Amino acid sequence: MYSSKITGLGYYVPENVVTNNDLTTFMETSDEWIQERTGIKERRWIDPKTDDTTATMGAKAAKIAIERAGLTKNDIDFIVFATLSPDMYFPGGGVQIQDLLEMPTIGALDVRNQCSGFIYALSVADQFIKTGMYKNILVIGSENHSGALDKSTRGRNVSVIFGDGAGAAILSRCAEEGKGILSSHLHSEGKHAKELVLEGPATQRWVPEIIENNDDSDLSYYPYMNGQFVFKHAVSRFSEAIIEALQANNLQKEDIDMLIPHQANLRIAQYIQKKFNLSDKQVFNNIMKYGNTTAASVIIALTEAWEQGKIKDNDLVILAAFGSGFTWGSVILRW
Ligand code: UT7
């Protein structure tokens, strides 16, 4: 069996900065409420006048990651693309990346696991490398939330949290023993699917039905979140995923050099930090600048942490996420 290692990282966020105060111009909210409950100061929302979409942002992040890996687009054997906000109902974003980057006719797989999307995507890529089937895989997480949020006061508990952006990693076959991905751990609990959900348009809630109803109180085409319920599950599932990753590799919490939690809410990350007795140096957060970018959040944070020199050779790094589904999981790596 081979092992896999991240050899290139990149991210892209739209230029348009939306501060908490900007939000107060179209909904009843406040900078104080948002910062106190979530830690978010600002987020990026796509300016519709630009060419930014889920796919184009993913392609921009991918180009950076491929270059940093010292590869060209022709060296990539496979694409795994994670998003909950694709440009189209079908096909998924993976094939758009193949086209935008003018890549050969390699396979492109889409992953639909919301906030855990990047963890799932990385884990899938790891399996393909382990078996020897592929050598270099492009793994992308990209989200355009701003196109589908209820930006009125009615949707404020959801819309203030989410931001747009993309991140990409190149996962490559690794020759060094004990380096790269040590293990990945994936979970789901579908009975809570409707606690964090966007129901329509979909086959059970199709566009003509929504239009025919013409009912302003029909919110099924906006994301719904039972915030406190999700929060409670998030803190316990995050912890479980981290413990599982450590135990699987006979490691202790003291061995963690860097924890990159999905950027759901700064309060969740701080709770986890305290629970595992980690210092500020051992946990990386950037939700303050970007909000929650769902499948892009872990990979944007990992890239920024690496760019800032916070991840060094041989460091033990844990990526962990929890979100809609519910789905959650972790990936543990020796850098
Ligand atoms: O990434 C996927 C996983 N997602 C998460 O992990 C998110 C987990 N949940 C959360 O982060 C928090 O539940 C939120 C930040 C979403 C909300 O915080 P909360 O402390 O759970 O607030 P709440 O929804 O219970 O609302 C408290 C009050 C309500 O007012 P009343 O009923 O007490 O008068 C809301 O109407 O805050 C009000 N409120 C707001 N006020 C100002 C809700 N959203 C806002 C807002 N601005 N944006």
Coordinates of C-alpha atoms and ligand atoms in Angstrom, one line a residue:
M1 CA 0.0 0.0 0.0
Y2 CA 1.1 3.5 -0.8
S3 CA 0.6 6.5 1.4
S4 CA -0.4 10.0 0.4
K5 CA 0.8 13.5 1.2
I6 CA -0.3 17.1 0.6
T7 CA 2.2 18.6 -1.8
G8 CA 0.4 21.8 -2.9
L9 CA -2.1 24.2 -1.3
G10 CA -4.0 27.2 -2.6
Y11 CA -7.1 29.3 -1.9
Y12 CA -9.1 32.0 -3.5
V13 CA -11.7 34.3 -2.0
P14 CA -13.8 36.9 -3.8
E15 CA -12.5 40.5 -3.4
N16 CA -15.8 41.8 -2.1
V17 CA -15.6 42.2 1.7
V18 CA -18.9 42.4 3.5
T19 CA -18.6 43.6 7.1
N20 CA -21.1 43.0 9.9
N21 CA -22.0 46.7 9.7
D22 CA -22.7 46.3 5.9
L23 CA -25.3 43.6 6.8
T24 CA -27.1 46.1 9.0
T25 CA -28.1 48.0 5.9
F26 CA -30.5 45.2 4.8
M27 CA -31.3 43.2 7.9
E28 CA -31.8 43.8 11.7
T29 CA -28.6 42.6 13.2
S30 CA -25.5 44.2 14.8
D31 CA -21.7 43.8 14.7
E32 CA -21.9 43.2 18.4
W33 CA -24.4 40.3 18.2
I34 CA -22.5 38.6 15.3
Q35 CA -19.0 38.9 16.9
E36 CA -20.2 37.8 20.3
R37 CA -22.1 34.7 19.1
T38 CA -19.8 33.6 16.2
G39 CA -16.5 35.6 16.2
I40 CA -17.1 36.7 12.6
K41 CA -16.1 40.3 11.7
E42 CA -16.5 40.1 7.9
R43 CA -16.9 37.6 5.1
R44 CA -16.4 37.6 1.3
W45 CA -19.5 37.6 -0.8
I46 CA -19.3 37.2 -4.6
D47 CA -19.9 40.5 -6.5
P48 CA -22.3 39.2 -9.2
K49 CA -20.6 41.6 -11.7
T50 CA -17.4 39.4 -11.5
D51 CA -16.9 36.0 -13.0
D52 CA -16.6 34.3 -9.6
T53 CA -18.7 31.2 -9.3
T54 CA -18.3 28.0 -7.3
A55 CA -16.4 26.4 -10.2
T56 CA -14.3 29.4 -11.2
M57 CA -13.2 30.1 -7.6
G58 CA -12.3 26.4 -7.3
A59 CA -10.3 26.6 -10.5
K60 CA -8.4 29.7 -9.3
A61 CA -7.5 27.9 -6.0
A62 CA -6.5 24.8 -8.0
K63 CA -4.1 26.6 -10.2
I64 CA -2.2 27.9 -7.2
A65 CA -2.1 24.5 -5.6
I66 CA -0.9 22.7 -8.8
E67 CA 1.9 25.3 -9.2
R68 CA 3.0 25.0 -5.6
A69 CA 3.1 21.3 -5.9
G70 CA 5.6 21.8 -8.7
L71 CA 3.2 20.1 -11.1
T72 CA 1.3 21.0 -14.3
K73 CA -2.3 20.3 -15.0
N74 CA -1.2 17.4 -17.1
D75 CA 0.3 15.6 -14.0
I76 CA -3.1 15.5 -12.3
D77 CA -4.8 12.1 -12.5
F78 CA -8.1 12.7 -10.9
I79 CA -10.3 15.5 -9.5
V80 CA -12.4 15.4 -6.3
F81 CA -14.7 18.4 -5.9
A82 CA -16.6 19.2 -2.7
T83 CA -19.5 21.7 -2.5
L84 CA -23.0 22.2 -1.4
S85 CA -23.5 25.1 -3.7
P86 CA -22.7 23.9 -7.3
D87 CA -23.2 26.3 -10.2
M88 CA -25.7 23.9 -11.7
Y89 CA -28.1 21.2 -10.4
F90 CA -26.1 18.8 -12.6
P91 CA -23.4 18.1 -13.7
G92 CA -21.3 18.8 -10.7
G93 CA -18.4 21.1 -10.4
G94 CA -15.6 18.5 -11.0
V95 CA -16.1 18.5 -14.7
Q96 CA -16.2 22.3 -14.8
I97 CA -12.7 22.3 -13.2
Q98 CA -11.5 19.8 -15.9
D99 CA -12.8 22.1 -18.5
L100 CA -11.7 25.5 -16.9
L101 CA -8.2 24.2 -16.4
E102 CA -8.1 22.6 -19.8
M103 CA -7.1 19.2 -18.4
P104 CA -7.0 15.9 -20.2
T105 CA -10.1 13.7 -19.9
I106 CA -9.3 12.5 -16.3
G107 CA -12.0 11.4 -14.0
A108 CA -13.9 14.0 -11.9
L109 CA -15.9 13.1 -8.8
D110 CA -18.2 15.3 -6.8
V111 CA -18.7 15.1 -3.1
R112 CA -21.8 16.3 -1.3
N113 CA -21.0 16.4 2.4
Q114 CA -21.5 20.0 3.2
C115 CA -19.2 21.3 6.0
S116 CA -17.5 17.9 6.2
G117 CA -17.1 18.0 2.4
F118 CA -13.3 18.6 2.3
I119 CA -12.6 15.9 4.9
Y120 CA -14.7 13.4 2.9
A121 CA -13.0 14.5 -0.4
L122 CA -9.5 14.2 1.1
S123 CA -10.3 10.8 2.5
V124 CA -11.6 9.6 -0.9
A125 CA -8.5 10.9 -2.7
D126 CA -6.3 9.1 0.0
Q127 CA -7.9 5.8 -0.9
F128 CA -7.2 6.2 -4.6
I129 CA -3.6 6.9 -3.8
K130 CA -3.2 4.1 -1.2
T131 CA -4.3 1.5 -3.8
G132 CA -1.8 2.8 -6.3
M133 CA -4.5 3.8 -8.8
Y134 CA -3.5 7.5 -9.0
K135 CA -0.4 9.5 -8.1
N136 CA -1.6 13.1 -8.0
I137 CA -5.2 14.1 -7.1
L138 CA -6.6 17.6 -7.1
V139 CA -9.0 18.0 -4.1
I140 CA -11.2 21.1 -4.1
G141 CA -13.7 22.7 -1.7
S142 CA -15.6 25.6 -3.0
E143 CA -18.8 27.5 -2.0
N144 CA -20.9 30.3 -3.3
H145 CA -23.3 30.8 -0.4
S146 CA -24.2 34.4 -1.0
G147 CA -26.2 33.4 -4.1
A148 CA -28.7 31.5 -2.1
L149 CA -29.2 33.1 1.3
D150 CA -32.2 34.8 2.7
K151 CA -30.7 38.2 3.3
S152 CA -33.7 39.7 5.1
T153 CA -34.1 39.8 8.8
R154 CA -36.1 36.5 8.5
G155 CA -32.9 34.6 7.5
R156 CA -30.4 36.4 9.7
N157 CA -29.5 33.5 12.0
V158 CA -28.1 31.7 8.9
S159 CA -27.1 34.4 6.5
V160 CA -24.7 36.3 8.8
I161 CA -22.6 33.2 9.2
F162 CA -21.8 32.0 5.7
G163 CA -19.2 33.3 3.3
D164 CA -17.9 32.5 -0.2
G165 CA -14.5 31.1 -1.2
A166 CA -12.5 28.1 -2.4
G167 CA -9.4 26.1 -1.4
A168 CA -7.5 23.3 -3.1
A169 CA -4.9 20.7 -2.2
I170 CA -2.8 18.3 -4.3
L171 CA -2.6 14.9 -2.7
S172 CA 0.4 12.9 -4.1
R173 CA 1.9 9.5 -3.6
C174 CA 4.4 9.7 -0.8
A175 CA 7.6 7.8 -0.6
E176 CA 8.6 8.8 3.0
E177 CA 7.4 6.3 5.6
G178 CA 5.2 7.7 8.4
K179 CA 4.5 11.0 6.5
G180 CA 1.3 12.3 5.0
I181 CA -2.2 11.1 5.8
L182 CA -2.1 8.7 8.8
S183 CA -5.8 7.9 8.8
S184 CA -9.2 9.4 8.1
H185 CA -12.5 8.9 10.0
L186 CA -15.9 9.6 8.6
H187 CA -19.4 9.5 10.2
S188 CA -23.0 10.5 9.5
E189 CA -26.3 10.6 11.3
G190 CA -29.1 11.1 8.7
K191 CA -31.9 11.4 11.2
H192 CA -30.8 15.0 11.8
A193 CA -30.8 15.9 8.1
K194 CA -33.6 18.5 8.5
E195 CA -31.8 20.4 11.3
L196 CA -29.5 22.0 8.8
V197 CA -31.0 21.8 5.3
L198 CA -31.9 23.4 2.1
E199 CA -34.9 21.4 0.8
G200 CA -35.6 22.9 -2.6
P201 CA -35.4 23.1 -5.4
A202 CA -34.9 19.4 -5.6
T203 CA -36.9 16.4 -6.8
Q204 CA -39.1 16.5 -3.8
R205 CA -39.6 20.2 -4.0
W206 CA -39.3 21.2 -7.6
V207 CA -39.3 24.8 -9.1
P208 CA -42.9 24.7 -10.6
E209 CA -44.3 23.7 -7.3
I210 CA -42.5 26.5 -5.5
I211 CA -43.6 29.0 -8.1
E212 CA -47.2 27.7 -8.2
N213 CA -47.4 28.0 -4.4
N214 CA -46.1 31.6 -4.6
D215 CA -46.1 31.5 -0.9
D216 CA -43.8 34.0 0.8
S217 CA -43.8 32.0 3.9
D218 CA -42.4 28.9 2.0
L219 CA -38.8 29.0 3.1
S220 CA -37.8 25.6 1.7
Y221 CA -35.6 27.2 -1.0
Y222 CA -33.5 28.9 1.7
P223 CA -31.1 27.2 4.1
Y224 CA -32.7 26.4 7.5
M225 CA -30.6 25.8 10.6
N226 CA -31.7 24.8 14.1
G227 CA -28.6 26.7 15.4
Q228 CA -28.6 25.6 19.1
F229 CA -29.2 21.9 18.2
V230 CA -26.5 22.0 15.6
F231 CA -24.1 23.7 18.0
K232 CA -24.6 21.1 20.7
H233 CA -24.0 18.2 18.3
A234 CA -21.0 20.0 16.8
V235 CA -19.0 20.3 20.0
S236 CA -19.4 16.7 20.9
R237 CA -18.9 15.3 17.4
F238 CA -15.8 17.4 16.8
S239 CA -14.3 16.1 20.0
E240 CA -15.1 12.5 19.1
A241 CA -13.5 12.8 15.7
I242 CA -10.3 14.2 17.1
I243 CA -10.1 11.5 19.8
E244 CA -10.8 8.8 17.2
A245 CA -8.0 10.1 15.0
L246 CA -5.5 10.2 17.9
Q247 CA -6.5 6.7 19.3
A248 CA -6.2 5.1 15.8
N249 CA -2.6 6.2 15.7
N250 CA -1.7 5.6 19.4
L251 CA -1.2 9.4 19.9
Q252 CA -2.1 11.7 22.7
K253 CA -3.7 15.2 22.6
E254 CA -0.3 16.5 23.7
D255 CA 1.1 15.3 20.4
I256 CA -1.1 17.7 18.3
D257 CA 1.0 20.5 16.7
M258 CA -1.9 22.0 14.7
L259 CA -5.6 21.5 14.8
I260 CA -7.6 23.0 11.9
P261 CA -11.2 22.8 12.9
H262 CA -14.0 23.5 10.3
Q263 CA -14.7 27.2 10.7
A264 CA -18.3 26.9 11.8
N265 CA -18.3 29.2 14.8
L266 CA -15.4 30.6 16.8
R267 CA -17.1 29.6 20.0
I268 CA -17.1 25.9 18.9
A269 CA -13.4 26.1 18.1
Q270 CA -12.6 27.8 21.4
Y271 CA -14.6 25.1 23.3
I272 CA -12.6 22.4 21.6
Q273 CA -9.3 24.2 22.2
K274 CA -10.1 24.4 25.9
K275 CA -11.3 20.8 26.1
F276 CA -8.1 19.5 24.6
N277 CA -6.0 22.0 26.5
L278 CA -4.4 23.4 23.3
S279 CA -2.6 26.7 23.1
D280 CA -3.4 29.4 20.6
K281 CA -0.4 28.2 18.6
Q282 CA -1.9 24.8 18.2
V283 CA -5.3 25.8 16.7
F284 CA -5.8 27.9 13.6
N285 CA -8.9 30.0 13.0
N286 CA -9.8 32.5 10.3
I287 CA -13.6 32.6 10.6
M288 CA -13.2 36.2 11.7
K289 CA -12.3 37.2 8.1
Y290 CA -14.2 34.7 6.0
G291 CA -17.2 33.4 8.0
N292 CA -18.2 29.8 7.5
T293 CA -17.3 28.7 4.0
T294 CA -18.5 25.1 4.5
A295 CA -16.6 22.7 2.2
A296 CA -14.0 25.4 1.6
S297 CA -13.4 26.3 5.2
V298 CA -10.9 23.6 6.3
I299 CA -8.8 23.9 3.2
I300 CA -8.7 27.7 3.2
A301 CA -7.7 27.6 6.9
L302 CA -5.0 24.9 6.3
T303 CA -3.6 26.9 3.4
E304 CA -3.4 30.1 5.4
A305 CA -1.9 28.4 8.4
W306 CA 0.8 26.9 6.1
E307 CA 1.4 30.2 4.3
Q308 CA 2.0 31.9 7.7
G309 CA 4.6 29.3 8.6
K310 CA 2.5 27.8 11.3
I311 CA 2.8 24.2 10.0
K312 CA 6.3 22.8 9.8
D313 CA 7.9 19.6 8.6
N314 CA 7.0 16.6 10.7
D315 CA 4.2 18.4 12.6
L316 CA 1.1 16.4 13.6
V317 CA -1.9 18.1 12.0
I318 CA -5.5 17.2 12.6
L319 CA -8.3 18.4 10.3
A320 CA -11.8 18.0 11.7
A321 CA -15.3 19.0 10.6
F322 CA -19.0 18.7 11.4
G323 CA -22.0 19.9 9.5
S324 CA -25.3 19.2 7.7
G325 CA -26.3 15.6 7.3
F326 CA -25.3 15.4 10.0
T327 CA -21.8 14.4 8.8
W328 CA -18.5 14.7 10.6
G329 CA -15.0 13.4 10.5
S330 CA -11.3 14.0 10.8
V331 CA -8.1 13.5 8.9
I332 CA -4.8 13.2 10.8
L333 CA -1.5 13.9 9.0
R334 CA 2.2 13.9 9.7
W335 CA 3.4 17.0 7.7
Ligands
UT7_1 O1 -21.1 24.8 9.7 C1 -22.2 23.9 10.0 C2 -22.4 23.8 11.4 N1 -23.0 25.0 11.9 C3 -22.8 25.3 13.1 O2 -22.0 24.7 13.8 C4 -23.6 26.5 13.7 C5 -24.0 26.2 15.1 N2 -24.9 27.2 15.7 C6 -24.5 28.5 16.0 O3 -23.3 28.8 15.7 C7 -25.4 29.4 16.7 O4 -26.5 28.6 17.1 C8 -25.8 30.6 15.9 C9 -24.6 31.6 15.8 C10 -26.3 30.3 14.6 C11 -26.9 31.4 16.6 O5 -26.6 31.7 18.0 P1 -27.6 31.3 19.2 O6 -26.9 31.8 20.4 O7 -27.9 29.9 19.1 O8 -28.8 32.2 18.8 P2 -30.3 31.8 18.6 O9 -30.6 31.3 17.3 O10 -30.8 31.0 19.8 O11 -31.0 33.2 18.7 C12 -30.9 34.0 19.9 C13 -31.6 35.4 19.7 C14 -33.0 35.3 19.1 O12 -33.7 36.3 19.6 P3 -34.8 36.1 20.8 O13 -35.7 35.1 20.3 O14 -33.9 35.7 21.9 O15 -35.4 37.5 21.0 C15 -32.8 35.5 17.6 O16 -33.9 36.0 16.9 O17 -30.8 36.1 18.7 C16 -31.6 36.5 17.6 N3 -30.8 36.5 16.4 C17 -30.1 37.5 16.0 N4 -30.0 38.8 16.4 C18 -29.2 39.6 15.7 C19 -30.6 35.4 15.6 N5 -29.8 35.8 14.6 C20 -29.5 37.1 14.8 C21 -28.6 38.0 14.1 N6 -28.6 39.3 14.6 N7 -28.0 37.7 13.0

